[in-house]
PDB file of C-alpha atoms in Angstrom:
ATOM      1  CA  MET A   1     -15.078  -9.472  -3.425  1.00  0.00           C
ATOM      2  CA  PRO A   2     -17.830  -8.292  -5.806  1.00  0.00           C
ATOM      3  CA  THR A   3     -16.313  -4.801  -5.739  1.00  0.00           C
ATOM      4  CA  LEU A   4     -12.916  -6.076  -6.837  1.00  0.00           C
ATOM      5  CA  VAL A   5     -14.461  -8.148  -9.634  1.00  0.00           C
ATOM      6  CA  GLU A   6     -16.529  -5.190 -10.869  1.00  0.00           C
ATOM      7  CA  LEU A   7     -13.598  -2.767 -10.795  1.00  0.00           C
ATOM      8  CA  VAL A   8     -11.513  -5.153 -12.895  1.00  0.00           C
ATOM      9  CA  ALA A   9     -14.434  -5.902 -15.244  1.00  0.00           C
ATOM     10  CA  HIS A  10     -14.843  -2.174 -15.906  1.00  0.00           C
ATOM     11  CA  GLY A  11     -11.202  -1.833 -16.931  1.00  0.00           C
ATOM     12  CA  HIS A  12      -9.708  -0.254 -13.833  1.00  0.00           C
ATOM     13  CA  GLU A  13      -6.085  -1.114 -13.217  1.00  0.00           C
ATOM     14  CA  ILE A  14      -5.730  -2.365  -9.646  1.00  0.00           C
ATOM     15  CA  ALA A  15      -2.294  -1.723  -8.168  1.00  0.00           C
ATOM     16  CA  ALA A  16      -2.792  -3.683  -4.950  1.00  0.00           C
ATOM     17  CA  VAL A  17      -5.233  -5.244  -2.534  1.00  0.00           C
ATOM     18  CA  TYR A  18      -4.756  -4.630   1.176  1.00  0.00           C
ATOM     19  CA  ASN A  19      -6.376  -7.346   3.231  1.00  0.00           C
ATOM     20  CA  ARG A  20      -6.298  -9.040   6.604  1.00  0.00           C
ATOM     21  CA  ALA A  21      -3.776 -11.825   7.011  1.00  0.00           C
ATOM     22  CA  ALA A  22      -4.768 -15.422   6.389  1.00  0.00           C
ATOM     23  CA  LYS A  23      -6.195 -17.098   9.476  1.00  0.00           C
ATOM     24  CA  PRO A  24      -6.145 -20.718  10.584  1.00  0.00           C
ATOM     25  CA  GLY A  25      -9.083 -22.643   9.217  1.00  0.00           C
ATOM     26  CA  GLY A  26      -9.963 -25.933   7.675  1.00  0.00           C
ATOM     27  CA  ARG A  27     -11.249 -28.984   9.455  1.00  0.00           C
ATOM     28  CA  ARG A  28      -8.741 -28.844  12.302  1.00  0.00           C
ATOM     29  CA  GLY A  29      -7.897 -25.173  12.144  1.00  0.00           C
ATOM     30  CA  LEU A  30      -4.308 -25.864  11.182  1.00  0.00           C
ATOM     31  CA  THR A  31      -4.237 -24.584   7.607  1.00  0.00           C
ATOM     32  CA  LEU A  32      -3.961 -20.872   6.890  1.00  0.00           C
ATOM     33  CA  GLN A  33      -7.007 -19.792   4.892  1.00  0.00           C
ATOM     34  CA  PRO A  34      -6.653 -16.644   2.777  1.00  0.00           C
ATOM     35  CA  THR A  35      -9.758 -14.503   2.497  1.00  0.00           C
ATOM     36  CA  PRO A  36     -11.923 -14.775  -0.630  1.00  0.00           C
ATOM     37  CA  VAL A  37     -10.753 -11.292  -1.642  1.00  0.00           C
ATOM     38  CA  ALA A  38      -7.096 -12.324  -1.371  1.00  0.00           C
ATOM     39  CA  GLN A  39      -7.785 -15.482  -3.365  1.00  0.00           C
ATOM     40  CA  GLU A  40      -9.520 -13.520  -6.130  1.00  0.00           C
ATOM     41  CA  ALA A  41      -6.782 -10.878  -6.206  1.00  0.00           C
ATOM     42  CA  ARG A  42      -4.124 -13.549  -6.606  1.00  0.00           C
ATOM     43  CA  ARG A  43      -6.177 -15.227  -9.347  1.00  0.00           C
ATOM     44  CA  LEU A  44      -6.191 -11.853 -11.133  1.00  0.00           C
ATOM     45  CA  ASN A  45      -2.424 -11.426 -10.534  1.00  0.00           C
ATOM     46  CA  ILE A  46      -2.957  -8.441  -8.237  1.00  0.00           C
ATOM     47  CA  PRO A  47      -0.432  -8.090  -5.392  1.00  0.00           C
ATOM     48  CA  VAL A  48      -1.916  -8.664  -1.935  1.00  0.00           C
ATOM     49  CA  PHE A  49      -0.578  -6.851   1.124  1.00  0.00           C
ATOM     50  CA  THR A  50      -1.470  -7.817   4.692  1.00  0.00           C
ATOM     51  CA  PRO A  51       0.152  -5.262   7.005  1.00  0.00           C
ATOM     52  CA  LYS A  52      -0.563  -5.584  10.711  1.00  0.00           C
ATOM     53  CA  THR A  53      -0.884  -1.806  10.905  1.00  0.00           C
ATOM     54  CA  LEU A  54      -1.039   1.128   8.534  1.00  0.00           C
ATOM     55  CA  LYS A  55       0.202   3.586  11.156  1.00  0.00           C
ATOM     56  CA  THR A  56       3.931   3.230  10.522  1.00  0.00           C
ATOM     57  CA  GLU A  57       6.076   5.287   8.173  1.00  0.00           C
ATOM     58  CA  ASP A  58       7.030   2.085   6.349  1.00  0.00           C
ATOM     59  CA  ALA A  59       3.374   1.206   5.741  1.00  0.00           C
ATOM     60  CA  LEU A  60       2.660   4.719   4.481  1.00  0.00           C
ATOM     61  CA  ALA A  61       5.702   4.671   2.194  1.00  0.00           C
ATOM     62  CA  ALA A  62       4.673   1.280   0.794  1.00  0.00           C
ATOM     63  CA  PHE A  63       1.163   2.542   0.100  1.00  0.00           C
ATOM     64  CA  ARG A  64       2.385   5.769  -1.476  1.00  0.00           C
ATOM     65  CA  ALA A  65       4.704   3.738  -3.725  1.00  0.00           C
ATOM     66  CA  HIS A  66       1.600   2.530  -5.607  1.00  0.00           C
ATOM     67  CA  ASP A  67       1.140   6.122  -6.834  1.00  0.00           C
ATOM     68  CA  ALA A  68      -2.618   5.570  -6.775  1.00  0.00           C
ATOM     69  CA  ASP A  69      -5.076   8.084  -8.139  1.00  0.00           C
ATOM     70  CA  ALA A  70      -7.763   6.693  -5.844  1.00  0.00           C
ATOM     71  CA  ALA A  71      -8.315   4.026  -3.219  1.00  0.00           C
ATOM     72  CA  VAL A  72     -11.518   2.057  -2.802  1.00  0.00           C
ATOM     73  CA  VAL A  73     -12.170   0.909   0.758  1.00  0.00           C
ATOM     74  CA  VAL A  74     -14.642  -1.889   1.433  1.00  0.00           C
ATOM     75  CA  ALA A  75     -15.139  -3.157   5.006  1.00  0.00           C
ATOM     76  CA  TYR A  76     -11.444  -2.849   5.846  1.00  0.00           C
ATOM     77  CA  GLY A  77     -12.100  -3.438   9.522  1.00  0.00           C
ATOM     78  CA  MET A  78      -9.991  -0.688  11.058  1.00  0.00           C
ATOM     79  CA  ILE A  79      -9.847   3.084  11.019  1.00  0.00           C
ATOM     80  CA  LEU A  80      -7.416   4.248   8.374  1.00  0.00           C
ATOM     81  CA  PRO A  81      -4.852   6.863   9.387  1.00  0.00           C
ATOM     82  CA  GLN A  82      -5.365  10.315   7.862  1.00  0.00           C
ATOM     83  CA  ALA A  83      -2.006  10.065   6.062  1.00  0.00           C
ATOM     84  CA  ILE A  84      -3.246   6.955   4.217  1.00  0.00           C
ATOM     85  CA  LEU A  85      -6.554   8.639   3.381  1.00  0.00           C
ATOM     86  CA  ASP A  86      -4.677  11.642   1.999  1.00  0.00           C
ATOM     87  CA  ALA A  87      -2.177   9.628  -0.082  1.00  0.00           C
ATOM     88  CA  PRO A  88      -4.218   8.970  -3.271  1.00  0.00           C
ATOM     89  CA  LYS A  89      -4.531  11.982  -5.569  1.00  0.00           C
ATOM     90  CA  LEU A  90      -8.345  11.746  -5.772  1.00  0.00           C
ATOM     91  CA  GLY A  91      -8.802  10.407  -2.253  1.00  0.00           C
ATOM     92  CA  CYS A  92     -10.347   7.272  -0.778  1.00  0.00           C
ATOM     93  CA  PHE A  93     -13.830   6.069  -1.614  1.00  0.00           C
ATOM     94  CA  ASN A  94     -15.531   4.111   1.151  1.00  0.00           C
ATOM     95  CA  LEU A  95     -18.122   1.659  -0.152  1.00  0.00           C
ATOM     96  CA  HIS A  96     -20.570   0.326   2.382  1.00  0.00           C
ATOM     97  CA  ALA A  97     -23.330  -2.270   2.212  1.00  0.00           C
ATOM     98  CA  ARG A  98     -25.834   0.316   3.460  1.00  0.00           C
ATOM     99  CA  CYS A  99     -25.391   2.093   0.122  1.00  0.00           C
ATOM    100  CA  CYS A 100     -26.977  -0.825  -1.742  1.00  0.00           C
ATOM    101  CA  ARG A 101     -30.440  -0.270  -3.177  1.00  0.00           C
ATOM    102  CA  VAL A 102     -33.360  -1.086  -0.900  1.00  0.00           C
ATOM    103  CA  GLY A 103     -34.617  -4.630  -1.316  1.00  0.00           C
ATOM    104  CA  ALA A 104     -31.432  -5.884  -2.943  1.00  0.00           C
ATOM    105  CA  ALA A 105     -29.988  -9.092  -1.606  1.00  0.00           C
ATOM    106  CA  LEU A 106     -26.934  -8.205   0.449  1.00  0.00           C
ATOM    107  CA  ARG A 107     -24.010 -10.572   0.493  1.00  0.00           C
ATOM    108  CA  ARG A 108     -22.315 -11.044   3.800  1.00  0.00           C
ATOM    109  CA  SER A 109     -18.906  -9.417   3.732  1.00  0.00           C
ATOM    110  CA  THR A 110     -16.468 -12.193   4.549  1.00  0.00           C
ATOM    111  CA  ALA A 111     -13.253 -10.290   3.967  1.00  0.00           C
ATOM    112  CA  PRO A 112     -12.110  -6.727   4.354  1.00  0.00           C
ATOM    113  CA  SER A 113     -10.335  -5.281   1.378  1.00  0.00           C
ATOM    114  CA  TRP A 114      -8.677  -2.154   0.255  1.00  0.00           C
ATOM    115  CA  LYS A 115      -7.965  -1.536  -3.393  1.00  0.00           C
ATOM    116  CA  ALA A 116      -5.728   1.098  -4.881  1.00  0.00           C
ATOM    117  CA  MET A 117      -5.950   2.164  -8.509  1.00  0.00           C
ATOM    118  CA  PRO A 118      -3.009   3.865 -10.217  1.00  0.00           C
ATOM    119  CA  ARG A 119      -3.309   6.780 -12.593  1.00  0.00           C
ATOM    120  CA  PRO A 120      -4.117   5.786 -16.214  1.00  0.00           C
ATOM    121  CA  ALA A 121      -1.248   6.231 -18.663  1.00  0.00           C
TER     122      ALA A 121
END
């Protein structure tokens, strides 16, 4: 979630967040709990998509419809198909916790996310 917050704070227009589907949680495990990334995206009025797979033509068409210049991938949790990686004009940027500076406190990644940024006007 810090990546999403920072991208928005630096003025990037976020077209969509791709995230895992809400899972049962709560005291009895009966209530669907969206991920923190999905909650933050919705708070920021960013559309959230939770496809079961990105390997279908429909999923690829939906992603391409964002007309993104770049995609930022953070702990998505599955290998992205090459067609998805090739869709943004500038490519996909994979951010990983191992890239953090040595000695910095690392936050546990609680939710995979995938952000797409459209071309500036």
